Amino acid sequence: MEFDLIVKNGVIVTASEVLPEGLEIGVKDGKITCIGTGLPSTHNTKIIDAEGAYITPGGVDSHVHLAQANSPTGDGWETGSRSAIAGGTTTIIAFASQEREDTSLYPVLKDYHATAKDQSYCDYGFHFILTNPTPEILHDELPVMAEKEGITSVKLYMTYDALKVNDREVLNILFACKALGMTTMIHAESHDMIAFIIDGLERNKYTEPYFHAIARPRIAEDEASYRAISLAELADAPMLIVHMSSDVAVNHVRDAQTRLLPIHAETCPHYLFLLSEKLKAEPHDHFSGAKHVCSPPLRHDPKDLEGLWQSIANGTFTTFSSDHAPSKYDHTGGKKLGLVDGIPRFANIPNGLPGIETRMALLFGQTPACQPLEKARLSLPRFVQLTATNPAKLYGLSGVKGSIAPGYDADLVIWHPKAAGACTISQSMLHHDMDYTPFEGVEVGNWPRFTVLRGQVAWSQAEGVVGSLQAGKFLMRGRGEVVGGRVGGVPRGMGVEERAYWL
């Protein structure tokens, strides 16, 4: 058999194991067709010598905000996907956002397809953000979206006036999505707790960026996460709680998982590496903390970080996403919306941080590939699970994305051998359309040397982004898998027959 590409002399890592050295990956027509030794090549075969470096699946970043109307200074598809490829991510799933006044999802989908078409360096899919879940949308439109449009996930908010849905609406959505095999994502924070605290802070004139972290305490995330899990348990529906930052909230997930509930959890780099002190003013810029405003907020204590790292290692977290939701800092339509007549107003600062390009390297740097074994925070297979395999399974891309195996798309990250890829993150090295990175000065033990998308080199650290802007294709996704737990359970305290009375 003639291969288009052979990657040799690397160490392949999958979600279950680190394979023996010396195996080669053979690629034909964009697919992995063979893993073996001594694969034959011709003058038409491109050869990549990994030089003993690790090879992992192309990253799947399942929580990305691009080209959203409520973030006019944020990344669009071209710059966001360029940044993704440069950081080792070959698949992104972004959000088509329904506005309150939208009574149908079809125009929302049409408009978002138009923004993405021929504007992505990597493959992509969409989630819907639901803010107006009418019976017509849930019963008539979602089945079409799942079965014909390849969109098999939705996101809900329990906070933000413009976005939040109430508990009854959450239940309606959970039941509808369960029937279709769709994954329900939920932003879990207690809206009323947060609104109450913000009123008090503003009344007492505590409005600097740092008070954003005070306004959204852990208990607001803890309570809402427990409530969201309870709603999902009543509905017997799979659910993923996004961007978790509180180890107490994560413990609620862990408890649900021990009872085999299909509850999944996601966290992000900023909750593992940064603390709320980043929201405090710098001497030369009293508003600089606005760069680090996100929700849930960065937490106060290093113990908070350690609790999340334990959940990274022990399997509680299902996915690790960037939640790339950027707004420029030095822009009147970006973070500086929070400066009103020169006075900081944290409640007006757009939420979100850039991070699509730095996600993979930050986590890879905490594996035995870059750390002594006794200091590594997670194994290499666990890295692959979190960054590629699990999100692919959860969001209906199993068998296509997220693994290195025959039949899968030839999406690969080839790292540098040993310490050759070590670097310090700086704004100047990144490819997004932002004016800062929250990870400025953070050292990482490696960086992708090559990113391969469907058998074609899309990023070479020596040459930069070499892929085509039109290379990315829209992914028609299937039913999501339950990665942990199972459906069919009965809520605690309920009889087996009780649902039959009210369903």
Short mmCIF file of C-alpha atoms in Angstrom, two decimals:
data_model
loop_
_atom_site.label_atom_id
_atom_site.label_comp_id
_atom_site.label_asym_id
_atom_site.label_seq_id
_atom_site.Cartn_x
_atom_site.Cartn_y
_atom_site.Cartn_z
CA MET A 1 0.00 0.00 0.00
CA GLU A 2 1.25 3.47 -0.83
CA PHE A 3 0.93 5.99 2.01
CA ASP A 4 0.57 9.74 1.61
CA LEU A 5 2.30 10.32 4.95
CA ILE A 6 4.34 8.24 7.36
CA VAL A 7 5.19 9.52 10.82
CA LYS A 8 8.08 7.55 12.24
CA ASN A 9 10.43 7.44 15.20
CA GLY A 10 7.89 8.71 17.72
CA VAL A 11 6.17 7.50 20.87
CA ILE A 12 2.42 7.23 20.32
CA VAL A 13 0.12 8.06 23.23
CA THR A 14 -3.53 7.01 23.35
CA ALA A 15 -6.20 7.41 26.01
CA SER A 16 -5.28 4.03 27.45
CA GLU A 17 -1.53 3.62 27.06
CA VAL A 18 1.84 4.79 25.84
CA LEU A 19 2.72 2.51 22.94
CA PRO A 20 6.18 0.97 22.45
CA GLU A 21 8.79 3.07 20.69
CA GLY A 22 9.43 2.45 17.02
CA LEU A 23 5.86 2.25 15.76
CA GLU A 24 5.00 4.20 12.62
CA ILE A 25 1.74 5.84 11.58
CA GLY A 26 0.65 5.38 7.97
CA VAL A 27 -1.82 7.87 6.50
CA LYS A 28 -3.82 7.64 3.27
CA ASP A 29 -6.49 10.08 2.07
CA GLY A 30 -6.52 11.91 5.40
CA LYS A 31 -7.16 8.79 7.48
CA ILE A 32 -4.90 6.70 9.67
CA THR A 33 -4.77 3.39 7.83
CA CYS A 34 -2.00 1.55 9.63
CA ILE A 35 0.13 1.55 12.77
CA GLY A 36 3.11 -0.75 12.42
CA THR A 37 6.81 -1.04 11.70
CA GLY A 38 8.78 -0.81 8.49
CA LEU A 39 5.93 0.81 6.56
CA PRO A 40 6.82 1.08 2.85
CA SER A 41 7.29 4.49 1.28
CA THR A 42 7.67 5.81 -2.26
CA HIS A 43 8.89 9.08 -3.69
CA ASN A 44 5.32 10.38 -3.23
CA THR A 45 5.24 9.65 0.51
CA LYS A 46 5.88 12.50 2.90
CA ILE A 47 7.95 11.42 5.91
CA ILE A 48 7.91 13.15 9.29
CA ASP A 49 10.65 12.06 11.68
CA ALA A 50 9.38 12.64 15.22
CA GLU A 51 12.95 12.24 16.50
CA GLY A 52 11.83 10.31 19.57
CA ALA A 53 9.15 12.81 20.60
CA TYR A 54 5.66 11.99 21.84
CA ILE A 55 2.79 11.90 19.36
CA THR A 56 -0.71 12.61 20.68
CA PRO A 57 -4.10 13.00 18.96
CA GLY A 58 -5.00 16.41 17.63
CA GLY A 59 -6.71 18.37 20.37
CA VAL A 60 -10.50 18.65 20.54
CA ASP A 61 -11.44 21.92 22.22
CA SER A 62 -15.13 21.51 22.93
CA HIS A 63 -15.80 24.93 24.50
CA VAL A 64 -14.85 27.87 22.30
CA HIS A 65 -16.54 31.22 21.70
CA LEU A 66 -15.82 32.70 18.25
CA ALA A 67 -17.52 35.41 16.22
CA GLN A 68 -20.24 36.02 18.79
CA ALA A 69 -22.28 39.21 18.60
CA ASN A 70 -21.91 39.86 22.34
CA SER A 71 -18.12 39.87 21.98
CA PRO A 72 -17.40 42.25 19.08
CA THR A 73 -13.69 42.61 19.91
CA GLY A 74 -13.12 38.87 20.30
CA ASP A 75 -11.60 36.41 17.86
CA GLY A 76 -13.39 35.48 14.69
CA TRP A 77 -13.08 32.15 12.92
CA GLU A 78 -9.92 32.97 11.01
CA THR A 79 -7.87 34.17 13.96
CA GLY A 80 -9.37 31.76 16.49
CA SER A 81 -8.82 28.68 14.34
CA ARG A 82 -5.32 29.86 13.39
CA SER A 83 -4.52 30.09 17.07
CA ALA A 84 -6.01 26.65 17.67
CA ILE A 85 -3.85 24.98 15.00
CA ALA A 86 -0.71 26.68 16.29
CA GLY A 87 -1.43 25.24 19.73
CA GLY A 88 -2.12 21.65 18.66
CA THR A 89 -5.93 21.76 18.44
CA THR A 90 -7.41 20.32 15.25
CA THR A 91 -11.11 20.38 16.18
CA ILE A 92 -13.08 23.14 17.87
CA ILE A 93 -16.75 23.23 18.83
CA ALA A 94 -18.08 26.77 19.10
CA PHE A 95 -21.42 28.30 20.04
CA ALA A 96 -24.30 29.37 17.84
CA SER A 97 -26.14 31.60 20.27
CA GLN A 98 -29.90 32.02 20.33
CA GLU A 99 -31.04 35.47 21.42
CA ARG A 100 -34.10 35.91 23.67
CA GLU A 101 -36.19 37.20 20.79
CA ASP A 102 -35.28 34.32 18.47
CA THR A 103 -38.26 32.01 18.06
CA SER A 104 -36.48 29.58 15.73
CA LEU A 105 -33.01 28.05 15.57
CA TYR A 106 -32.88 27.83 11.78
CA PRO A 107 -31.86 31.48 11.18
CA VAL A 108 -29.33 31.22 14.03
CA LEU A 109 -27.73 28.19 12.39
CA LYS A 110 -27.75 29.75 8.92
CA ASP A 111 -26.05 32.91 10.15
CA TYR A 112 -23.40 31.04 12.11
CA HIS A 113 -22.61 28.73 9.20
CA ALA A 114 -22.10 31.85 7.10
CA THR A 115 -19.54 33.28 9.55
CA ALA A 116 -17.54 30.03 9.63
CA LYS A 117 -17.62 28.83 6.02
CA ASP A 118 -14.14 28.84 4.45
CA GLN A 119 -12.83 30.75 7.46
CA SER A 120 -11.30 27.99 9.59
CA TYR A 121 -7.85 26.44 9.64
CA CYS A 122 -9.18 23.47 11.64
CA ASP A 123 -12.29 21.29 11.66
CA TYR A 124 -15.24 22.57 13.61
CA GLY A 125 -18.72 21.95 14.94
CA PHE A 126 -21.43 23.95 16.70
CA HIS A 127 -23.29 23.80 20.01
CA PHE A 128 -26.51 25.75 20.39
CA ILE A 129 -26.90 28.17 23.29
CA LEU A 130 -30.59 28.02 24.22
CA THR A 131 -32.13 31.10 25.84
CA ASN A 132 -35.72 30.77 24.58
CA PRO A 133 -36.53 27.04 24.64
CA THR A 134 -40.04 27.13 23.23
CA PRO A 135 -42.04 23.91 22.85
CA GLU A 136 -41.69 24.24 19.08
CA ILE A 137 -37.89 24.39 19.33
CA LEU A 138 -37.67 21.47 21.75
CA HIS A 139 -40.16 19.18 20.02
CA ASP A 140 -39.88 20.14 16.34
CA GLU A 141 -36.52 21.79 15.69
CA LEU A 142 -34.05 19.99 17.96
CA PRO A 143 -34.77 16.60 16.34
CA VAL A 144 -33.95 18.09 12.94
CA MET A 145 -30.78 19.69 14.29
CA ALA A 146 -29.62 16.39 15.77
CA GLU A 147 -30.58 14.10 12.90
CA LYS A 148 -30.01 16.24 9.81
CA GLU A 149 -27.74 19.14 10.80
CA GLY A 150 -25.22 17.25 12.92
CA ILE A 151 -25.62 19.44 16.00
CA THR A 152 -26.00 17.18 19.02
CA SER A 153 -25.33 19.43 22.02
CA VAL A 154 -26.80 22.49 23.68
CA LYS A 155 -25.64 24.86 26.38
CA LEU A 156 -27.74 26.49 29.10
CA TYR A 157 -27.01 29.27 31.56
CA MET A 158 -28.29 29.46 35.13
CA THR A 159 -27.07 33.07 35.39
CA TYR A 160 -26.79 36.31 33.34
CA ASP A 161 -30.05 38.19 32.75
CA ALA A 162 -29.77 37.97 28.97
CA LEU A 163 -29.12 34.22 28.92
CA LYS A 164 -30.43 32.41 32.00
CA VAL A 165 -33.16 29.80 31.93
CA ASN A 166 -35.16 28.76 34.98
CA ASP A 167 -35.23 25.31 36.55
CA ARG A 168 -38.44 24.30 34.76
CA GLU A 169 -36.87 25.20 31.44
CA VAL A 170 -33.74 23.26 32.36
CA LEU A 171 -35.90 20.19 32.98
CA ASN A 172 -37.74 20.62 29.69
CA ILE A 173 -34.43 20.80 27.83
CA LEU A 174 -32.92 17.84 29.67
CA PHE A 175 -35.86 15.61 28.79
CA ALA A 176 -35.83 16.74 25.15
CA CYS A 177 -32.08 16.25 24.75
CA LYS A 178 -32.09 12.88 26.49
CA ALA A 179 -34.60 11.55 23.97
CA LEU A 180 -32.38 12.66 21.08
CA GLY A 181 -29.04 11.52 22.47
CA MET A 182 -27.89 15.13 22.75
CA THR A 183 -25.42 16.36 25.35
CA THR A 184 -26.64 19.14 27.64
CA MET A 185 -23.99 21.58 28.91
CA ILE A 186 -24.77 23.92 31.77
CA HIS A 187 -23.16 27.01 33.29
CA ALA A 188 -23.93 26.54 36.97
CA GLU A 189 -23.87 29.63 39.19
CA SER A 190 -26.64 30.95 41.43
CA HIS A 191 -27.95 34.06 39.71
CA ASP A 192 -29.81 35.44 42.71
CA MET A 193 -26.87 35.02 45.09
CA ILE A 194 -24.61 36.87 42.66
CA ALA A 195 -27.12 39.66 41.99
CA PHE A 196 -27.63 40.17 45.73
CA ILE A 197 -23.88 40.48 46.37
CA ILE A 198 -23.30 42.81 43.41
CA ASP A 199 -26.01 45.16 44.69
CA GLY A 200 -24.23 45.34 48.05
CA LEU A 201 -20.77 45.85 46.56
CA GLU A 202 -21.98 48.65 44.29
CA ARG A 203 -23.87 50.28 47.14
CA ASN A 204 -20.65 50.32 49.17
CA LYS A 205 -18.64 51.51 46.15
CA TYR A 206 -16.48 48.39 45.80
CA THR A 207 -16.41 48.27 42.02
CA GLU A 208 -12.76 47.61 41.04
CA PRO A 209 -12.07 44.51 38.93
CA TYR A 210 -10.93 42.47 41.94
CA PHE A 211 -14.44 42.58 43.38
CA HIS A 212 -15.67 40.48 40.49
CA ALA A 213 -14.13 37.53 42.38
CA ILE A 214 -15.90 38.62 45.58
CA ALA A 215 -19.22 38.94 43.76
CA ARG A 216 -19.27 35.31 42.59
CA PRO A 217 -18.18 33.25 45.61
CA ARG A 218 -17.65 29.51 45.52
CA ILE A 219 -20.94 28.89 47.29
CA ALA A 220 -22.79 30.33 44.27
CA GLU A 221 -21.16 27.68 42.08
CA ASP A 222 -21.54 24.95 44.71
CA GLU A 223 -25.29 25.51 45.15
CA ALA A 224 -26.05 25.78 41.45
CA SER A 225 -23.96 22.70 40.60
CA TYR A 226 -25.82 20.62 43.19
CA ARG A 227 -29.15 21.92 41.86
CA ALA A 228 -28.18 21.18 38.26
CA ILE A 229 -27.17 17.64 39.19
CA SER A 230 -30.49 17.16 41.00
CA LEU A 231 -32.41 18.29 37.92
CA ALA A 232 -30.42 15.92 35.72
CA GLU A 233 -30.99 13.08 38.18
CA LEU A 234 -34.75 13.69 38.11
CA ALA A 235 -34.67 13.65 34.31
CA ASP A 236 -32.28 10.67 34.17
CA ALA A 237 -30.34 12.68 31.60
CA PRO A 238 -26.62 13.03 30.82
CA MET A 239 -25.20 16.46 31.59
CA LEU A 240 -21.86 18.25 31.59
CA ILE A 241 -21.17 21.13 33.97
CA VAL A 242 -18.84 23.51 32.19
CA HIS A 243 -15.77 25.43 33.43
CA MET A 244 -15.85 24.24 37.04
CA SER A 245 -13.65 26.19 39.46
CA SER A 246 -14.71 25.07 42.95
CA ASP A 247 -13.52 21.82 44.48
CA VAL A 248 -16.75 21.67 46.54
CA ALA A 249 -18.82 21.82 43.35
CA VAL A 250 -16.55 19.20 41.80
CA ASN A 251 -17.12 17.00 44.85
CA HIS A 252 -20.85 17.13 44.08
CA VAL A 253 -19.98 15.75 40.64
CA ARG A 254 -17.74 13.10 42.17
CA ASP A 255 -20.55 12.00 44.49
CA ALA A 256 -22.94 11.78 41.54
CA GLN A 257 -20.42 9.74 39.58
CA THR A 258 -19.98 7.27 42.45
CA ARG A 259 -23.74 6.69 42.19
CA LEU A 260 -23.25 6.05 38.45
CA LEU A 261 -25.16 9.14 37.38
CA PRO A 262 -24.12 10.31 33.87
CA ILE A 263 -22.74 13.61 35.16
CA HIS A 264 -19.63 14.99 33.46
CA ALA A 265 -17.38 17.87 34.45
CA GLU A 266 -15.14 20.27 32.58
CA THR A 267 -12.45 22.66 33.74
CA CYS A 268 -10.14 25.13 32.03
CA PRO A 269 -6.47 26.19 32.24
CA HIS A 270 -7.13 29.44 34.07
CA TYR A 271 -8.69 27.61 37.00
CA LEU A 272 -5.61 25.39 37.34
CA PHE A 273 -2.88 27.99 36.97
CA LEU A 274 -4.24 31.38 38.10
CA LEU A 275 -5.60 32.90 41.32
CA SER A 276 -7.81 35.91 42.04
CA GLU A 277 -4.79 38.08 42.86
CA LYS A 278 -4.53 38.50 39.08
CA LEU A 279 -7.62 40.73 39.30
CA LYS A 280 -5.82 43.23 41.52
CA ALA A 281 -4.42 46.45 40.07
CA GLU A 282 -0.86 46.64 38.83
CA PRO A 283 1.16 49.74 39.82
CA HIS A 284 1.18 51.16 36.29
CA ASP A 285 -2.47 50.33 35.45
CA HIS A 286 -5.22 50.42 38.04
CA PHE A 287 -7.66 48.65 35.68
CA SER A 288 -5.36 45.80 34.61
CA GLY A 289 -7.26 43.20 36.65
CA ALA A 290 -10.01 43.40 34.02
CA LYS A 291 -7.87 41.16 31.81
CA HIS A 292 -8.61 38.28 34.17
CA VAL A 293 -12.37 38.70 34.59
CA CYS A 294 -14.16 35.45 33.79
CA SER A 295 -17.07 33.53 35.27
CA PRO A 296 -16.87 31.60 37.46
CA PRO A 297 -14.06 33.83 38.70
CA LEU A 298 -10.51 32.89 39.54
CA ARG A 299 -10.44 31.57 43.09
CA HIS A 300 -8.47 32.91 46.06
CA ASP A 301 -6.50 30.07 47.64
CA PRO A 302 -3.80 27.76 46.20
CA LYS A 303 -5.75 24.97 47.91
CA ASP A 304 -8.52 25.62 45.38
CA LEU A 305 -6.09 24.89 42.58
CA GLU A 306 -4.84 21.76 44.27
CA GLY A 307 -8.36 20.40 44.66
CA LEU A 308 -8.95 20.79 40.93
CA TRP A 309 -5.61 19.18 40.06
CA GLN A 310 -6.60 16.15 42.13
CA SER A 311 -9.82 15.90 40.14
CA ILE A 312 -7.84 16.15 36.91
CA ALA A 313 -5.75 13.17 38.00
CA ASN A 314 -8.45 10.99 39.57
CA GLY A 315 -10.84 11.00 36.63
CA THR A 316 -13.57 13.31 37.94
CA PHE A 317 -13.09 15.78 35.11
CA THR A 318 -14.21 14.48 31.74
CA THR A 319 -12.91 17.28 29.54
CA PHE A 320 -10.38 20.12 29.61
CA SER A 321 -11.36 23.05 27.43
CA SER A 322 -10.09 26.57 26.85
CA ASP A 323 -13.44 28.38 27.16
CA HIS A 324 -11.79 30.80 24.77
CA ALA A 325 -14.10 33.80 25.28
CA PRO A 326 -11.94 36.83 24.67
CA SER A 327 -12.40 40.56 24.58
CA LYS A 328 -9.57 42.93 23.83
CA TYR A 329 -8.25 44.77 26.86
CA ASP A 330 -7.25 48.15 25.46
CA HIS A 331 -10.46 48.74 23.54
CA THR A 332 -13.54 50.78 24.42
CA GLY A 333 -15.74 47.96 23.14
CA GLY A 334 -13.80 45.29 25.05
CA LYS A 335 -12.75 45.02 28.67
CA LYS A 336 -12.77 48.81 29.01
CA LEU A 337 -16.55 48.79 28.86
CA GLY A 338 -15.97 48.40 32.58
CA LEU A 339 -14.56 51.94 32.80
CA VAL A 340 -17.50 54.30 33.16
CA ASP A 341 -16.46 57.95 33.23
CA GLY A 342 -13.06 56.76 34.38
CA ILE A 343 -14.50 54.77 37.28
CA PRO A 344 -14.08 50.97 37.29
CA ARG A 345 -17.36 49.02 37.24
CA PHE A 346 -16.54 45.32 37.41
CA ALA A 347 -20.13 44.34 36.60
CA ASN A 348 -19.75 45.96 33.16
CA ILE A 349 -16.53 44.15 32.22
CA PRO A 350 -17.06 41.49 29.52
CA ASN A 351 -16.39 38.01 30.86
CA GLY A 352 -13.89 35.65 29.33
CA LEU A 353 -10.21 34.97 28.68
CA PRO A 354 -8.22 34.00 25.58
CA GLY A 355 -6.65 30.55 25.81
CA ILE A 356 -7.32 28.40 22.74
CA GLU A 357 -3.64 28.30 21.73
CA THR A 358 -2.12 27.72 25.16
CA ARG A 359 -4.49 24.98 26.38
CA MET A 360 -2.62 21.92 25.14
CA ALA A 361 0.90 22.99 26.11
CA LEU A 362 -0.14 24.08 29.60
CA LEU A 363 -1.55 20.64 30.44
CA PHE A 364 1.08 18.64 28.55
CA GLY A 365 3.69 20.46 30.60
CA GLN A 366 2.35 18.80 33.74
CA THR A 367 2.81 15.23 32.46
CA PRO A 368 5.84 12.93 32.81
CA ALA A 369 6.88 14.14 29.35
CA CYS A 370 7.98 17.40 30.96
CA GLN A 371 8.12 16.73 34.71
CA PRO A 372 9.93 14.23 36.93
CA LEU A 373 7.51 11.38 37.59
CA GLU A 374 7.06 12.34 41.24
CA LYS A 375 6.07 15.91 40.27
CA ALA A 376 3.82 15.12 37.31
CA ARG A 377 0.17 16.01 37.99
CA LEU A 378 -1.35 13.61 35.44
CA SER A 379 -0.31 10.75 33.18
CA LEU A 380 0.14 11.02 29.44
CA PRO A 381 -2.94 8.83 28.70
CA ARG A 382 -4.96 11.05 31.03
CA PHE A 383 -3.77 14.08 29.04
CA VAL A 384 -5.09 12.44 25.87
CA GLN A 385 -8.41 11.59 27.51
CA LEU A 386 -9.01 15.15 28.67
CA THR A 387 -7.85 17.03 25.60
CA ALA A 388 -9.05 14.78 22.78
CA THR A 389 -10.65 11.38 23.35
CA ASN A 390 -13.31 12.24 25.93
CA PRO A 391 -14.63 15.39 24.23
CA ALA A 392 -14.79 13.50 20.94
CA LYS A 393 -16.87 10.76 22.58
CA LEU A 394 -19.08 13.10 24.56
CA TYR A 395 -19.91 15.26 21.55
CA GLY A 396 -20.57 12.62 18.92
CA LEU A 397 -17.18 12.42 17.17
CA SER A 398 -16.09 8.99 18.37
CA GLY A 399 -14.50 6.95 15.60
CA VAL A 400 -13.53 10.13 13.73
CA LYS A 401 -11.62 12.39 16.11
CA GLY A 402 -9.73 12.12 19.36
CA SER A 403 -7.60 8.99 18.97
CA ILE A 404 -4.68 7.53 17.06
CA ALA A 405 -6.05 4.36 15.52
CA PRO A 406 -6.85 2.98 12.04
CA GLY A 407 -9.95 4.58 10.60
CA TYR A 408 -9.66 7.85 12.52
CA ASP A 409 -8.85 11.18 10.93
CA ALA A 410 -5.08 11.65 10.83
CA ASP A 411 -5.12 14.52 13.33
CA LEU A 412 -1.82 14.48 15.21
CA VAL A 413 0.32 16.61 17.49
CA ILE A 414 4.01 15.86 17.25
CA TRP A 415 5.82 17.39 20.19
CA HIS A 416 9.50 18.29 20.47
CA PRO A 417 11.87 15.61 21.72
CA LYS A 418 12.62 15.94 25.44
CA ALA A 419 13.20 19.56 26.57
CA ALA A 420 13.72 20.99 23.09
CA GLY A 421 10.22 22.48 23.10
CA ALA A 422 10.38 24.26 26.46
CA CYS A 423 9.37 27.91 26.24
CA THR A 424 7.84 30.80 28.13
CA ILE A 425 4.39 31.90 27.01
CA SER A 426 4.24 35.47 25.77
CA GLN A 427 1.72 37.53 23.83
CA SER A 428 4.28 38.01 21.05
CA MET A 429 4.38 34.28 20.18
CA LEU A 430 0.63 33.73 19.89
CA HIS A 431 -1.62 33.80 16.83
CA HIS A 432 -4.92 35.08 18.22
CA ASP A 433 -6.31 38.53 17.52
CA MET A 434 -6.05 39.64 21.14
CA ASP A 435 -3.84 42.20 22.86
CA TYR A 436 -2.87 40.04 25.85
CA THR A 437 -2.63 36.52 27.23
CA PRO A 438 -3.53 35.73 30.86
CA PHE A 439 -0.62 33.26 30.87
CA GLU A 440 2.11 35.81 30.15
CA GLY A 441 5.39 34.56 31.62
CA VAL A 442 4.18 31.02 32.38
CA GLU A 443 6.81 28.42 31.51
CA VAL A 444 5.76 25.27 29.67
CA GLY A 445 7.88 22.19 29.11
CA ASN A 446 6.97 21.67 25.45
CA TRP A 447 5.11 23.15 22.50
CA PRO A 448 3.70 21.44 19.41
CA ARG A 449 6.42 21.02 16.78
CA PHE A 450 3.90 19.90 14.14
CA THR A 451 0.10 19.92 14.02
CA VAL A 452 -1.32 17.57 11.39
CA LEU A 453 -4.94 17.94 10.22
CA ARG A 454 -6.31 15.00 8.26
CA GLY A 455 -2.83 14.03 7.08
CA GLN A 456 -1.68 17.53 6.13
CA VAL A 457 0.81 19.56 8.16
CA ALA A 458 -1.09 22.66 9.27
CA TRP A 459 1.46 24.01 11.77
CA SER A 460 5.21 23.71 11.85
CA GLN A 461 6.95 25.61 14.59
CA ALA A 462 9.84 26.25 12.23
CA GLU A 463 7.58 27.71 9.52
CA GLY A 464 4.44 28.82 11.34
CA VAL A 465 0.87 28.18 10.20
CA VAL A 466 1.22 26.44 6.83
CA GLY A 467 -2.31 25.09 6.45
CA SER A 468 -5.03 26.65 4.35
CA LEU A 469 -7.73 28.92 5.73
CA GLN A 470 -10.24 26.80 3.81
CA ALA A 471 -8.89 23.50 5.22
CA GLY A 472 -11.31 23.31 8.11
CA LYS A 473 -14.56 21.49 7.48
CA PHE A 474 -17.84 21.44 9.38
CA LEU A 475 -18.33 18.21 11.30
CA MET A 476 -21.71 16.50 11.25
CA ARG A 477 -21.75 14.97 14.72
CA GLY A 478 -23.63 11.89 15.88
CA ARG A 479 -25.20 11.05 19.21
CA GLY A 480 -22.97 11.78 22.16
CA GLU A 481 -21.72 8.97 24.37
CA VAL A 482 -22.09 8.74 28.11
CA VAL A 483 -18.42 8.76 29.09
CA GLY A 484 -19.08 8.03 32.76
CA GLY A 485 -22.09 6.61 34.58
CA ARG A 486 -25.24 5.40 32.90
CA VAL A 487 -28.86 6.29 32.31
CA GLY A 488 -31.70 4.25 33.73
CA GLY A 489 -31.24 5.16 37.36
CA VAL A 490 -33.86 6.20 39.88
CA PRO A 491 -33.40 9.36 42.01
CA ARG A 492 -32.68 8.72 45.65
CA GLY A 493 -35.88 8.38 47.63
CA MET A 494 -38.10 7.68 44.62
CA GLY A 495 -39.73 4.39 43.78
CA VAL A 496 -38.99 2.66 40.49
CA GLU A 497 -42.55 3.22 39.28
CA GLU A 498 -42.92 6.88 40.27
CA ARG A 499 -41.81 8.46 36.99
CA ALA A 500 -44.58 6.60 35.19
CA TYR A 501 -47.17 8.66 37.07
CA TRP A 502 -45.97 11.99 35.71
CA LEU A 503 -44.15 11.28 32.45
#
